[in-house]
Tab-separated table of C-alpha atoms in Angstrom:
chain	number	residue	atom	x	y	z
D	212	UNK	CA	11.045	-1.474	7.571
D	213	UNK	CA	8.049	-2.338	5.376
D	214	UNK	CA	7.276	0.731	4.629
D	215	UNK	CA	10.850	2.280	3.032
D	216	UNK	CA	10.228	-1.001	1.019
D	217	UNK	CA	6.451	0.197	-0.632
D	218	UNK	CA	7.544	3.988	-0.625
D	219	UNK	CA	11.111	2.357	-2.440
D	220	UNK	CA	8.675	0.354	-5.374
D	221	UNK	CA	6.008	3.343	-5.048
D	222	UNK	CA	9.424	5.827	-5.975
D	223	UNK	CA	11.143	2.732	-8.662
D	224	UNK	CA	7.964	3.146	-11.053
D	225	UNK	CA	7.213	7.113	-10.833
D	226	UNK	CA	10.876	7.799	-11.469
D	227	UNK	CA	10.139	4.911	-14.610
D	228	UNK	CA	7.162	6.363	-16.038
D	229	UNK	CA	9.101	10.367	-15.349
D	230	UNK	CA	12.184	9.677	-17.261
D	231	UNK	CA	9.491	7.676	-20.132
D	232	UNK	CA	7.270	11.051	-20.369
D	233	UNK	CA	10.680	13.457	-20.097
D	234	UNK	CA	12.176	10.803	-23.430
D	235	UNK	CA	8.865	11.198	-25.334
D	236	UNK	CA	9.055	13.715	-28.596
D	237	UNK	CA	6.709	16.712	-28.924
D	238	UNK	CA	5.384	14.917	-31.455
D	239	UNK	CA	4.620	12.582	-29.419
D	240	UNK	CA	0.917	11.173	-29.151
D	241	UNK	CA	-0.719	11.369	-25.928
D	242	UNK	CA	-4.845	10.140	-25.555
D	243	UNK	CA	-6.004	10.137	-22.669
D	244	UNK	CA	-8.827	7.671	-21.804
D	245	UNK	CA	-11.987	5.686	-18.778
D	246	UNK	CA	-10.241	1.532	-18.183
D	247	UNK	CA	-12.208	-1.708	-17.065
D	248	UNK	CA	-12.446	-4.841	-16.811
D	249	UNK	CA	-12.617	-8.663	-15.264
D	250	UNK	CA	-10.633	-10.205	-13.102
D	251	UNK	CA	-11.002	-14.404	-12.302
D	252	UNK	CA	-7.632	-14.760	-10.004
D	253	UNK	CA	-5.756	-18.476	-9.031
D	254	UNK	CA	-4.834	-18.269	-5.697
D	255	UNK	CA	-2.305	-20.796	-5.120
D	256	UNK	CA	-0.670	-21.733	-1.618
D	257	UNK	CA	1.794	-23.525	-0.278
D	258	UNK	CA	0.848	-25.969	1.572
D	259	UNK	CA	-3.085	-27.609	1.226
D	260	UNK	CA	-4.175	-26.698	4.902
D	261	UNK	CA	-7.494	-25.290	3.299
D	262	UNK	CA	-9.288	-25.527	-0.463
D	263	UNK	CA	-9.180	-22.822	-2.521
D	264	UNK	CA	-12.298	-21.444	-5.015
D	265	UNK	CA	-11.854	-18.425	-6.955
D	266	UNK	CA	-15.292	-15.716	-8.768
D	267	UNK	CA	-15.063	-12.726	-10.593
D	268	UNK	CA	-13.880	-9.589	-9.447
D	269	UNK	CA	-13.745	-6.145	-11.702
D	270	UNK	CA	-11.122	-3.297	-12.428
D	271	UNK	CA	-11.883	0.774	-13.103
D	272	UNK	CA	-10.211	3.715	-13.623
D	273	UNK	CA	-8.480	6.099	-15.454
D	274	UNK	CA	-5.237	5.505	-18.319
D	275	UNK	CA	-3.038	7.485	-19.728
D	276	UNK	CA	-0.986	5.941	-23.774
D	277	UNK	CA	1.837	7.484	-25.116
D	278	UNK	CA	2.020	6.064	-28.231
D	279	UNK	CA	5.863	7.403	-29.810
D	280	UNK	CA	6.688	7.852	-33.031
D	281	UNK	CA	8.709	5.521	-33.496
D	282	UNK	CA	6.307	3.122	-35.579
D	283	UNK	CA	4.812	0.354	-33.070
D	284	UNK	CA	6.109	1.357	-29.996
D	285	UNK	CA	4.583	3.818	-26.849
D	286	UNK	CA	3.426	2.602	-23.796
D	287	UNK	CA	0.330	3.176	-20.725
D	288	UNK	CA	-0.067	3.984	-17.477
D	289	UNK	CA	-3.155	3.656	-15.033
D	290	UNK	CA	-4.034	3.289	-11.450
D	291	UNK	CA	-6.772	0.929	-11.121
D	292	UNK	CA	-9.334	0.061	-8.494
D	293	UNK	CA	-8.947	-3.791	-8.318
D	294	UNK	CA	-12.227	-6.187	-6.596
D	295	UNK	CA	-12.366	-9.620	-6.029
D	296	UNK	CA	-12.460	-12.712	-4.092
D	297	UNK	CA	-12.104	-16.085	-3.215
D	298	UNK	CA	-13.647	-17.993	-1.267
D	299	UNK	CA	-11.471	-20.762	1.218
D	300	UNK	CA	-12.922	-23.401	2.668
D	301	UNK	CA	-11.580	-26.307	5.844
D	302	UNK	CA	-10.578	-29.594	4.752
D	303	UNK	CA	-14.192	-30.745	5.325
D	304	UNK	CA	-16.025	-27.718	3.227
D	305	UNK	CA	-17.965	-26.531	7.101
D	306	UNK	CA	-16.404	-23.641	7.293
D	307	UNK	CA	-16.479	-21.159	4.735
D	308	UNK	CA	-14.612	-17.601	4.608
D	309	UNK	CA	-14.339	-15.322	1.130
D	310	UNK	CA	-11.979	-13.234	1.074
D	311	UNK	CA	-12.416	-9.448	-0.951
D	312	UNK	CA	-8.898	-8.394	-1.942
D	313	UNK	CA	-9.247	-4.474	-2.407
D	314	UNK	CA	-5.728	-2.908	-4.101
D	315	UNK	CA	-5.247	0.224	-5.995
D	316	UNK	CA	-2.747	-0.526	-8.949
D	317	UNK	CA	-0.763	0.970	-11.048
D	318	UNK	CA	0.341	-0.212	-14.257
D	319	UNK	CA	3.300	0.607	-15.996
D	320	UNK	CA	3.531	-1.389	-19.957
D	321	UNK	CA	5.801	-0.725	-22.738
D	322	UNK	CA	4.142	-2.043	-25.815
D	323	UNK	CA	4.508	-2.898	-29.047
D	324	UNK	CA	2.012	-3.320	-31.812
D	325	UNK	CA	1.499	-3.616	-36.107
D	326	UNK	CA	-1.124	-0.900	-37.229
D	327	UNK	CA	-4.111	-1.683	-39.790
D	328	UNK	CA	-5.708	1.536	-40.923
D	329	UNK	CA	-7.973	2.126	-37.814
D	330	UNK	CA	-7.720	-0.913	-36.784
D	331	UNK	CA	-4.271	-2.275	-34.377
D	332	UNK	CA	-2.947	-5.009	-32.553
D	333	UNK	CA	-0.697	-5.445	-29.856
D	334	UNK	CA	2.183	-7.248	-27.159
D	335	UNK	CA	2.141	-5.517	-24.255
D	336	UNK	CA	4.777	-6.432	-21.341
D	337	UNK	CA	5.028	-3.867	-17.479
D	338	UNK	CA	5.792	-4.104	-13.789
D	339	UNK	CA	2.835	-3.064	-11.638
D	340	UNK	CA	2.567	-1.624	-8.062
D	341	UNK	CA	-0.922	-2.858	-5.856
D	342	UNK	CA	-1.305	-1.030	-2.777
D	343	UNK	CA	-3.886	-3.106	-0.224
D	344	UNK	CA	-6.818	-0.575	0.425
D	345	UNK	CA	-8.754	-2.961	1.772
D	346	UNK	CA	-8.965	-5.203	5.287
D	347	UNK	CA	-5.392	-6.857	5.940
D	348	UNK	CA	-6.404	-9.516	8.649
D	349	UNK	CA	-8.881	-11.597	8.131
D	350	UNK	CA	-9.409	-14.345	11.372
D	351	UNK	CA	-12.268	-17.197	11.374
D	352	UNK	CA	-12.693	-19.771	13.176
D	353	UNK	CA	-11.619	-23.463	11.410
D	354	UNK	CA	-12.807	-25.983	14.100
D	355	UNK	CA	-13.365	-25.679	18.422
D	356	UNK	CA	-9.488	-25.988	18.926
D	357	UNK	CA	-7.613	-23.117	16.009
D	358	UNK	CA	-8.695	-20.843	13.991
D	359	UNK	CA	-6.628	-18.986	10.444
D	360	UNK	CA	-5.758	-15.639	10.346
D	361	UNK	CA	-4.652	-14.427	6.337
D	362	UNK	CA	-2.715	-12.301	6.344
D	363	UNK	CA	-2.693	-10.419	3.164
D	364	UNK	CA	0.041	-7.808	1.991
D	365	UNK	CA	0.203	-3.691	1.823
D	366	UNK	CA	1.964	-4.153	-0.934
D	367	UNK	CA	2.703	-6.043	-4.548
D	368	UNK	CA	5.106	-5.861	-7.114
D	369	UNK	CA	3.344	-7.649	-10.331
D	370	UNK	CA	4.886	-7.619	-13.760
D	371	UNK	CA	1.472	-7.750	-16.499
D	372	UNK	CA	2.310	-10.171	-19.824
D	373	UNK	CA	-0.930	-9.629	-22.323
D	374	UNK	CA	-2.216	-8.803	-26.163
D	375	UNK	CA	-4.851	-5.762	-27.302
D	376	UNK	CA	-6.973	-4.436	-30.253
D	377	UNK	CA	-7.666	-1.189	-30.721
D	378	UNK	CA	-10.802	0.613	-33.445
D	379	UNK	CA	-11.097	3.879	-34.476
D	380	UNK	CA	-10.830	5.436	-29.429
D	381	UNK	CA	-12.111	1.611	-28.118
D	382	UNK	CA	-9.132	-1.242	-27.109
D	383	UNK	CA	-9.771	-4.561	-26.004
D	384	UNK	CA	-6.879	-6.188	-23.672
D	385	UNK	CA	-6.818	-8.956	-21.719
D	386	UNK	CA	-3.298	-9.722	-19.422
D	387	UNK	CA	-2.352	-11.692	-17.543
D	388	UNK	CA	-0.414	-10.847	-13.569
D	389	UNK	CA	1.843	-12.235	-12.099
D	390	UNK	CA	3.541	-12.232	-8.808
D	391	UNK	CA	6.556	-11.381	-8.159
D	392	UNK	CA	7.287	-12.443	-4.383
D	393	UNK	CA	3.499	-13.994	-2.095
D	394	UNK	CA	0.390	-12.299	-1.921
D	395	UNK	CA	-0.385	-12.904	1.961
D	396	UNK	CA	0.123	-15.597	4.599
D	397	UNK	CA	-2.029	-17.799	6.245
D	398	UNK	CA	-1.433	-19.324	9.471
D	399	UNK	CA	-3.271	-21.916	11.769
D	400	UNK	CA	-3.319	-20.328	15.533
D	401	UNK	CA	-4.992	-22.728	18.480
D	402	UNK	CA	-6.835	-21.383	20.761
D	403	UNK	CA	-4.053	-19.099	22.538
D	404	UNK	CA	-3.433	-17.405	19.657
D	405	UNK	CA	-0.091	-19.259	19.457
D	406	UNK	CA	0.982	-20.168	15.704
D	407	UNK	CA	0.671	-24.199	15.229
D	408	UNK	CA	3.654	-25.605	13.846
D	409	UNK	CA	3.837	-26.069	10.041
D	410	UNK	CA	1.004	-24.126	9.665
D	411	UNK	CA	1.956	-21.548	8.099
D	412	UNK	CA	1.350	-20.737	4.122
D	413	UNK	CA	2.603	-18.523	1.685
D	414	UNK	CA	-0.130	-17.325	-0.312
D	415	UNK	CA	-0.113	-16.027	-4.230
D	416	UNK	CA	-2.690	-15.025	-6.699
D	417	UNK	CA	-1.898	-14.967	-9.919
D	418	UNK	CA	-4.620	-13.202	-12.752
D	419	UNK	CA	-6.486	-12.653	-15.719
D	420	UNK	CA	-7.410	-9.898	-16.470
D	421	UNK	CA	-9.813	-8.835	-19.829
D	422	UNK	CA	-9.976	-5.370	-19.803
D	423	UNK	CA	-12.005	-2.382	-22.676
D	424	UNK	CA	-11.058	1.142	-22.750
D	425	UNK	CA	-12.421	4.418	-23.991
D	426	UNK	CA	-9.150	6.785	-24.983
D	427	UNK	CA	-11.420	10.943	-25.358
């Protein structure tokens, strides 16, 4: 079931995080902080039934960074509220709808960096589980005969790839988030709410993010 799949994804991520923390040496450095930033999602459709345009969104939440005594190795775990908007329009651009995606993202990233005194640069990568905390189904009329239904998934699994730099307690990052599977589905339906043949369109959101974190 969908609920079991969601719990499996979350359980797997928690197990990985706990295993890493248990394996963390006693002399590892742990820092807590607050992270926020902006993102731009590129919404792609499997069929060109609608035109899409993207707007800037934001994310914010707590984060923890664990630096291992091994040179350059560390990892971070965050819980981020993430909101981004996309505008959809029919082929004539007459009917428009802004879709607001609201998720709680839980990224777990492994990092490798090079330190230069109080300044260091690093690359990072890792899995991310996201949980939908907004609307799951959005309907609007595209014409007199048809309407469009946008169904967003309850949970998402994705991968982060990025780079960053730290100056004292401040950290700046830039990353690309790649979804594993579809983000949602667009269905074109007739007046009887029946999905029109070839009217189902898979949706994927690839996201660029720029973040700023402060560690206490």
